[in-house]
CSV table of C-alpha atoms in Angstrom, one decimal:
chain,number,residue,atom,x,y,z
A,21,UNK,CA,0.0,-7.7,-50.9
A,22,UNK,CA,-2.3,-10.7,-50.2
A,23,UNK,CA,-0.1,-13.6,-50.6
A,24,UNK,CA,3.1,-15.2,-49.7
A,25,UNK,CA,6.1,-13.2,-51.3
A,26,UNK,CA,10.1,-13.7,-51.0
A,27,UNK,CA,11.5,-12.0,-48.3
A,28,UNK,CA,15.6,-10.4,-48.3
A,29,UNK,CA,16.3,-14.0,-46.5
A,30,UNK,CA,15.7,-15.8,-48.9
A,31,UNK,CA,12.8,-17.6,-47.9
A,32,UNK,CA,8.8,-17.1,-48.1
A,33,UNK,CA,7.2,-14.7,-45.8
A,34,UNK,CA,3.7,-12.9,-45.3
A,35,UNK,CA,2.6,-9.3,-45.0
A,36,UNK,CA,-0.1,-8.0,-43.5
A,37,UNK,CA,-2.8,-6.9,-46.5
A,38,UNK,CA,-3.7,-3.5,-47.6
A,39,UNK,CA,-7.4,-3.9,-46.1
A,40,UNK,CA,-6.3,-5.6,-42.4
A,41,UNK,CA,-3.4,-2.6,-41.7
A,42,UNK,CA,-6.4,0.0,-42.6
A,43,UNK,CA,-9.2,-1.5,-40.3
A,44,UNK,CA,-5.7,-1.5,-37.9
A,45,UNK,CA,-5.3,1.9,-38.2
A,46,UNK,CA,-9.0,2.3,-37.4
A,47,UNK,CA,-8.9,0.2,-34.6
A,48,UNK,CA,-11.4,-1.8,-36.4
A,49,UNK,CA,-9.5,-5.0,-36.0
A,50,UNK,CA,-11.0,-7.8,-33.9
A,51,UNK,CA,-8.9,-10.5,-32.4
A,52,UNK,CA,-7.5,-13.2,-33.3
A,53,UNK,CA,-6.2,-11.1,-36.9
A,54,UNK,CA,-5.3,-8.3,-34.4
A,55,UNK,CA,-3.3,-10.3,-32.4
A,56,UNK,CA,-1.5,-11.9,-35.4
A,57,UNK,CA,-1.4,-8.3,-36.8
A,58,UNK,CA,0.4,-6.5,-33.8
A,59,UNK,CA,3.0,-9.7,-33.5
A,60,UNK,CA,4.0,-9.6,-37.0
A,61,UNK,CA,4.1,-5.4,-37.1
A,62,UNK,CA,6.4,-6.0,-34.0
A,63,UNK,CA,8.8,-8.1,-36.4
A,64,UNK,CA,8.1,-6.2,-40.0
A,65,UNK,CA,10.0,-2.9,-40.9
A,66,UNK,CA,8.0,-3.3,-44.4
A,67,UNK,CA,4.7,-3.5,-43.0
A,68,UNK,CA,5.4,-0.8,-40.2
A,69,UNK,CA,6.8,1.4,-43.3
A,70,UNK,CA,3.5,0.7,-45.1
A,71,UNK,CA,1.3,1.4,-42.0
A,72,UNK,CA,2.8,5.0,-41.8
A,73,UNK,CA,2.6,5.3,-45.2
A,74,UNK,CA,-1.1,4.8,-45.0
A,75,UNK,CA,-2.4,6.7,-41.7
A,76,UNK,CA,0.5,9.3,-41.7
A,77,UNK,CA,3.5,9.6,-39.5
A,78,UNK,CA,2.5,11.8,-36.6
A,79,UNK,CA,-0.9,9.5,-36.1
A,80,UNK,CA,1.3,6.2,-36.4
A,81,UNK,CA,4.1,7.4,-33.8
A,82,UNK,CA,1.6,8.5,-31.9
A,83,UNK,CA,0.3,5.0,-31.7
A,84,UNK,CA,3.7,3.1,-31.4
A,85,UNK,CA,4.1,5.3,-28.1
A,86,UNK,CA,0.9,4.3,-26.3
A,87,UNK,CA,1.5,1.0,-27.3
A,88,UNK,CA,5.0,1.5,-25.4
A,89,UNK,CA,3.8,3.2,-22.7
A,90,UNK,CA,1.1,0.5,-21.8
A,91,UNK,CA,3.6,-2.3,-22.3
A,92,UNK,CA,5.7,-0.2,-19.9
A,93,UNK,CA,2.7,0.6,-17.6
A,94,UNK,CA,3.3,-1.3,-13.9
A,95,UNK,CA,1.1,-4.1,-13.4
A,96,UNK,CA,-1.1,-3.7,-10.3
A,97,UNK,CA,-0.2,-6.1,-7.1
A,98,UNK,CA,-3.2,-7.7,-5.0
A,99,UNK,CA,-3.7,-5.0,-2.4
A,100,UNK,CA,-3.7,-2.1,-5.6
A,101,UNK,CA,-6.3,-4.6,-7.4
A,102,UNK,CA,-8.4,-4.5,-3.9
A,103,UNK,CA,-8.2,-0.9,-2.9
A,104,UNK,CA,-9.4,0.0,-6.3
A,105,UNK,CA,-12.5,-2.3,-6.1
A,106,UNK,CA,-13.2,-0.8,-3.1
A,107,UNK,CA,-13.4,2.9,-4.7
A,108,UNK,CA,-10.3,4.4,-3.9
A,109,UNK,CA,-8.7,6.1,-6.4
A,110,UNK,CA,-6.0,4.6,-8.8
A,111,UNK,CA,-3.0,7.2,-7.8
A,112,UNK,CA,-4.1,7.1,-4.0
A,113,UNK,CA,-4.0,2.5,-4.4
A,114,UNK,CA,-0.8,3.0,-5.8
A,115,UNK,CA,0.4,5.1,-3.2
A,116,UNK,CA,-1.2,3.0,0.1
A,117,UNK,CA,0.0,-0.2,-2.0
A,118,UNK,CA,3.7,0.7,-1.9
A,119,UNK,CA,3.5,1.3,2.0
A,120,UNK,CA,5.8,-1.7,2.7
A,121,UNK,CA,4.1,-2.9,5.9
A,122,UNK,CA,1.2,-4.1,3.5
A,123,UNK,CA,3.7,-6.3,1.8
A,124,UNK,CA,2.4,-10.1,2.9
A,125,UNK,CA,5.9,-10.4,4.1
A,126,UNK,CA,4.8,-7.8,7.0
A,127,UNK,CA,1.6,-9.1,7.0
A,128,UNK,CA,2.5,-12.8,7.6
A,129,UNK,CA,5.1,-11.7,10.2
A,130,UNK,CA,2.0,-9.8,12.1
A,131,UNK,CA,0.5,-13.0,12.2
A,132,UNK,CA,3.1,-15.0,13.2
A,133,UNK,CA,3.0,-12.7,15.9
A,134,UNK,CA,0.0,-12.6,17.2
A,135,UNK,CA,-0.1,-16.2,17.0
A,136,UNK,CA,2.8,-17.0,19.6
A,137,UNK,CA,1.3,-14.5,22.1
A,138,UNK,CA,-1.7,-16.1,22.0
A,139,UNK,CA,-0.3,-18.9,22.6
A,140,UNK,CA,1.7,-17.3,25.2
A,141,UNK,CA,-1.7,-16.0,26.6
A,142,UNK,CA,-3.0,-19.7,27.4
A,143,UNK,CA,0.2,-20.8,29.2
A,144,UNK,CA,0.7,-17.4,31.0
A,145,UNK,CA,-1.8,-14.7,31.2
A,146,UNK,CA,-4.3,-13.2,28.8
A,147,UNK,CA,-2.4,-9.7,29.3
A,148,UNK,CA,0.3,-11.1,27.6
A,149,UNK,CA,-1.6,-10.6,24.4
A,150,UNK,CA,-3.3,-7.4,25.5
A,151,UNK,CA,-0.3,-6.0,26.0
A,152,UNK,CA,1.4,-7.0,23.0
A,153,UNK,CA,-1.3,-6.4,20.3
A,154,UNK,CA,-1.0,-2.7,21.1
A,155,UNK,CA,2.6,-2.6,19.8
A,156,UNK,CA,1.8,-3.9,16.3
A,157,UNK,CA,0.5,-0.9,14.5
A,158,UNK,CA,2.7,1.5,16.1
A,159,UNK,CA,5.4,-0.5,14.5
A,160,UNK,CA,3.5,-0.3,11.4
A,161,UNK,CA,2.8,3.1,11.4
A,162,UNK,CA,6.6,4.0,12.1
A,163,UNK,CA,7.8,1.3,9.1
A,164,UNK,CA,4.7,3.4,6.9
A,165,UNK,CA,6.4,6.7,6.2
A,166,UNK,CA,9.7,8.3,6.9
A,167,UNK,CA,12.9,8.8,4.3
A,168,UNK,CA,14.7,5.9,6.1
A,169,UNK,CA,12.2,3.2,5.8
A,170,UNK,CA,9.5,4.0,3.4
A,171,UNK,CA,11.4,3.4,-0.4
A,172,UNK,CA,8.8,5.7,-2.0
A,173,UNK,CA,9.0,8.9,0.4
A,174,UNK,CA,10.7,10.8,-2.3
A,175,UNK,CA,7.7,10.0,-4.8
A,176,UNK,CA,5.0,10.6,-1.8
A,177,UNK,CA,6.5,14.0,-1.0
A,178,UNK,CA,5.4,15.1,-4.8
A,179,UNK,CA,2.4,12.9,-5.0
A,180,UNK,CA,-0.7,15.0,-5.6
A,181,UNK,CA,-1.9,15.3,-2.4
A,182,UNK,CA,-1.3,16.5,1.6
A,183,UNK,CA,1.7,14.3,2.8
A,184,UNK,CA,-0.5,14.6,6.2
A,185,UNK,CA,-3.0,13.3,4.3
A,186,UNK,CA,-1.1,10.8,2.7
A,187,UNK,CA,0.3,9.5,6.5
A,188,UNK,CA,-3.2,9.1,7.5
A,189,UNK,CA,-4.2,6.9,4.7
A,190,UNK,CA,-1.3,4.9,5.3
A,191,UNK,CA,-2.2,4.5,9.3
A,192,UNK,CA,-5.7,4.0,8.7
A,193,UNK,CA,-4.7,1.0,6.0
A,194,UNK,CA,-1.9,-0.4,8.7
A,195,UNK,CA,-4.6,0.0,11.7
A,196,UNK,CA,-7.2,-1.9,9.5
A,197,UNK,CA,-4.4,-4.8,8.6
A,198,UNK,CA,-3.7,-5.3,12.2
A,199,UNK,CA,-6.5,-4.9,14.0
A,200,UNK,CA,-8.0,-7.4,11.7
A,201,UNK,CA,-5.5,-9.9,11.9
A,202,UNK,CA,-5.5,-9.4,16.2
A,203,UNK,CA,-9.3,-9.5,16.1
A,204,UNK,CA,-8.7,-13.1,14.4
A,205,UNK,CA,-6.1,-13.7,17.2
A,206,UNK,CA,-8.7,-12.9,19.9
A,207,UNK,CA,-11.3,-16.0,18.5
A,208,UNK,CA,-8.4,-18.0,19.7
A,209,UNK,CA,-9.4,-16.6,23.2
A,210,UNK,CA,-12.4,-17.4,23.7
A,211,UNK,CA,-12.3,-18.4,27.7
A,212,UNK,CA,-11.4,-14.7,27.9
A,213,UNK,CA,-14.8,-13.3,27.1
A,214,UNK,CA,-14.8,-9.8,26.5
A,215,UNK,CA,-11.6,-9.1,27.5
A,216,UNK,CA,-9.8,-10.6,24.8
A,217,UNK,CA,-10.7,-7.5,22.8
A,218,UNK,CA,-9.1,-5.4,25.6
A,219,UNK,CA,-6.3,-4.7,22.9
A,220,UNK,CA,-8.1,-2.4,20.8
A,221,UNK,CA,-8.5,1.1,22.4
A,222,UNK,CA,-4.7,0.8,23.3
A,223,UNK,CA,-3.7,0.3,19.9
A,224,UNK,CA,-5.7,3.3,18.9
A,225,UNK,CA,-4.2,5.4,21.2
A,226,UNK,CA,0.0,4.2,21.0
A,227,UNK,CA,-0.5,5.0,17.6
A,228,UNK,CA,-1.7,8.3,18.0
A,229,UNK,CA,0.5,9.0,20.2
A,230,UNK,CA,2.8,8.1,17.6
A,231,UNK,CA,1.8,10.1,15.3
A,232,UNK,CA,1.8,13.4,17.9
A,233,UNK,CA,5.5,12.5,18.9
A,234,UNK,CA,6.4,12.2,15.3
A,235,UNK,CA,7.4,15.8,14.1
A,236,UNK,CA,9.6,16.5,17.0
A,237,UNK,CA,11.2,13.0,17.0
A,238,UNK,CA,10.6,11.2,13.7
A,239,UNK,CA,8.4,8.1,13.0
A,240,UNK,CA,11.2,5.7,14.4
A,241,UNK,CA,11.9,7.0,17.4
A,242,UNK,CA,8.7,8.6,18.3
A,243,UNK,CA,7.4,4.6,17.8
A,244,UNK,CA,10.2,3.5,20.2
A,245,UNK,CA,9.7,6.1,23.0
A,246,UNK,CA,5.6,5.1,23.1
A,247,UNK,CA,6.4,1.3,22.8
A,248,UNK,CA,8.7,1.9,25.8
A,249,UNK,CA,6.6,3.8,28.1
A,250,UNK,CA,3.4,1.2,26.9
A,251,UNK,CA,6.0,-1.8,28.2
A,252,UNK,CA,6.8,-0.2,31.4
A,253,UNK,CA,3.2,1.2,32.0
A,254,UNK,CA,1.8,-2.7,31.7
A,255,UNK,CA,5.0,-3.9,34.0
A,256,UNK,CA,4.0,-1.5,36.5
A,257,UNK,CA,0.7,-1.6,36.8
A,258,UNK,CA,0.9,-5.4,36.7
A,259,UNK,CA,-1.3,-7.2,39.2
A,260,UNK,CA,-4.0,-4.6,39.9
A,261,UNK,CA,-7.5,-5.8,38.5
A,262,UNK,CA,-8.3,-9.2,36.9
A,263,UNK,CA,-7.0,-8.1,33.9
A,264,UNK,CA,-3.8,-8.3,35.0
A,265,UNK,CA,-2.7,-4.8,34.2
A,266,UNK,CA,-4.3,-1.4,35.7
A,267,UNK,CA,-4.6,-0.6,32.3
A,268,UNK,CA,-7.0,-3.2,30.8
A,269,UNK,CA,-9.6,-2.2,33.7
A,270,UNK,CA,-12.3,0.3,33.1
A,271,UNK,CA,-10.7,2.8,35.0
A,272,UNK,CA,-7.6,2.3,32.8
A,273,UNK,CA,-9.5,2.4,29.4
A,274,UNK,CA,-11.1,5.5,30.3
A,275,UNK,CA,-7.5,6.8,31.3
A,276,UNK,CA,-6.5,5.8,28.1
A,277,UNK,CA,-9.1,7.2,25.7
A,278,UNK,CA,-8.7,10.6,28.1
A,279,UNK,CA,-4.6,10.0,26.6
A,280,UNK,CA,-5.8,9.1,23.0
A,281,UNK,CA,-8.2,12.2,22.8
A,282,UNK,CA,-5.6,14.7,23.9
A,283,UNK,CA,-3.0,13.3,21.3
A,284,UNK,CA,-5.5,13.6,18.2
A,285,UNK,CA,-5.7,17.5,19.1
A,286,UNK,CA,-2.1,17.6,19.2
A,287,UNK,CA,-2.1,15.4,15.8
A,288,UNK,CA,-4.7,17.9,14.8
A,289,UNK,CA,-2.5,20.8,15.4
A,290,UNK,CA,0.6,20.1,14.3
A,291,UNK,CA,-0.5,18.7,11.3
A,292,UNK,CA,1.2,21.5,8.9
A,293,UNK,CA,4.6,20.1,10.6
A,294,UNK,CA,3.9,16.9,8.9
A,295,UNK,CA,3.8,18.9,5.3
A,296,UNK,CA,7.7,20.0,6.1
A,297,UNK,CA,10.0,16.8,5.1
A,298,UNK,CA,13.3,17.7,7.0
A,299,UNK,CA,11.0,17.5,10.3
A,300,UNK,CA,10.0,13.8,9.6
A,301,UNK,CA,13.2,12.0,9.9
């Protein structure tokens, strides 16, 4: 069936010939006649008739059902495409990708926010955006995993892997977000010196406090308590040291990484809580 042929409408049609819809079935088809091909197979009972007919039934469904599947397959979003390139695997992208702090939504609001409070930091005082860095991946993490704000936690729970280990990923991919985006922030600092980056070891430590508090109180709440106690720990301390805040002084860093340490052993420890889903609310 080479040539042009009347069709049940009435008017003049083609057909794929017997030759193409073999090299077809062999995958021996090279573009553009594939293309053409798989458009008019799409349209053409006859031709689909004729390609089972030639390669057999169970070998042609077979085909028609990775074709669907890979028209069906989700297409990857930016931050899947660059997680993959970077080596991680395809199921574990797909997994950090849906955490919905890593949407550019999140990600623009972040800098929007670190923006004003540098800003903030020039009319005011540089501890203005020490102390408000901090509070940026703790709100992260807590928007990263839970069954009231992460849409996927049903999916993660049976994902093939730890959910600790899956919350960790997620942290680790929120901390890197943020503490690139306030490390940005911080070149807009420069008069500040060294003490513009006097935002990073809190951060590290209010979110693993975070993460210790979060068995016993949930990701929400556990975020709320530590961004509390951070606020009124800066307000209190306010005026001691140049820093403006007790806590951005050496003697106040060390306190803090003392703090972090102590709640990485108690993340360490409880880490089988974080496997049960009724105790992360």
């Amino acid at each position: 069936m080479t040539g042009e042929e009347e069709t049940p409408m009435g008017g003049l049609g083609w057909h794929v010939p017997d030759g193409e819809l073999r090299r077809y079935a062999d995958r021996a088809l090279a573009p553009p006649l594939l293309w053409s091909t798989e458009a008019h197979l799409a349209a053409c009972a006859q031709c689909r008739d004729r390609l089972t007919v030639a390669v057999g039934a169970g070998l042609a469904h077979a085909g028609w059902e990775r074709l669907a599947a890979e028209l069906d397959a989700p297409v990857p979003g930016p931050v899947e495409r660059l997680l993959t390139r970077l080596g991680v695997p395809e199921h574990t992208a797909r997994l950090l990708a849906a955490t919905p702090v890593l949407r550019l939504s999140w990600l623009a609001a972040v800098a929007i926010t670190l923006a004003l409070t540098a800003l903030l930091a020039h009319l005011a005082h540089p501890a203005v955006f020490l102390a408000a860095a901090p509070l940026l991946p703790v709100a992260g993490v807590a928007l990263s995993f839970g069954p009231r704000v992460d849409p996927t936690y049903e999916i993660a729970l049976v994902a093939p892997m730890h959910t600790f280990r899956l919350l960790l990923l997620r942290c680790v991919a929120v901390l890197f977000a943020t503490t690139a985006l306030s490390a940005a922030a911080s070149l807009a600092l420069p008069e500040f010196g060294l003490a513009a980056v006097g935002w990073f070891l809190p951060a590290l430590v209010l979110t693993t406090l975070s993460l210790a508090l979060t068995p016993r109180f949930g990701p929400v709440l556990a975020a709320v308590a530590v961004g509390v106690g951070w606020v009124v720990l800066v307000t209190s301390t306010w005026g001691a040291g140049s820093a403006g805040s007790a806590v951005f002084v050496p003697a106040g860093q060390l306190a803090l990484a003392l703090t972090g340490g102590l709640a990485a052993l108690t993340v360490a420890r409880l880490r089988r809580a974080f496997e049960t889903p009724r105790r992360i609310r």
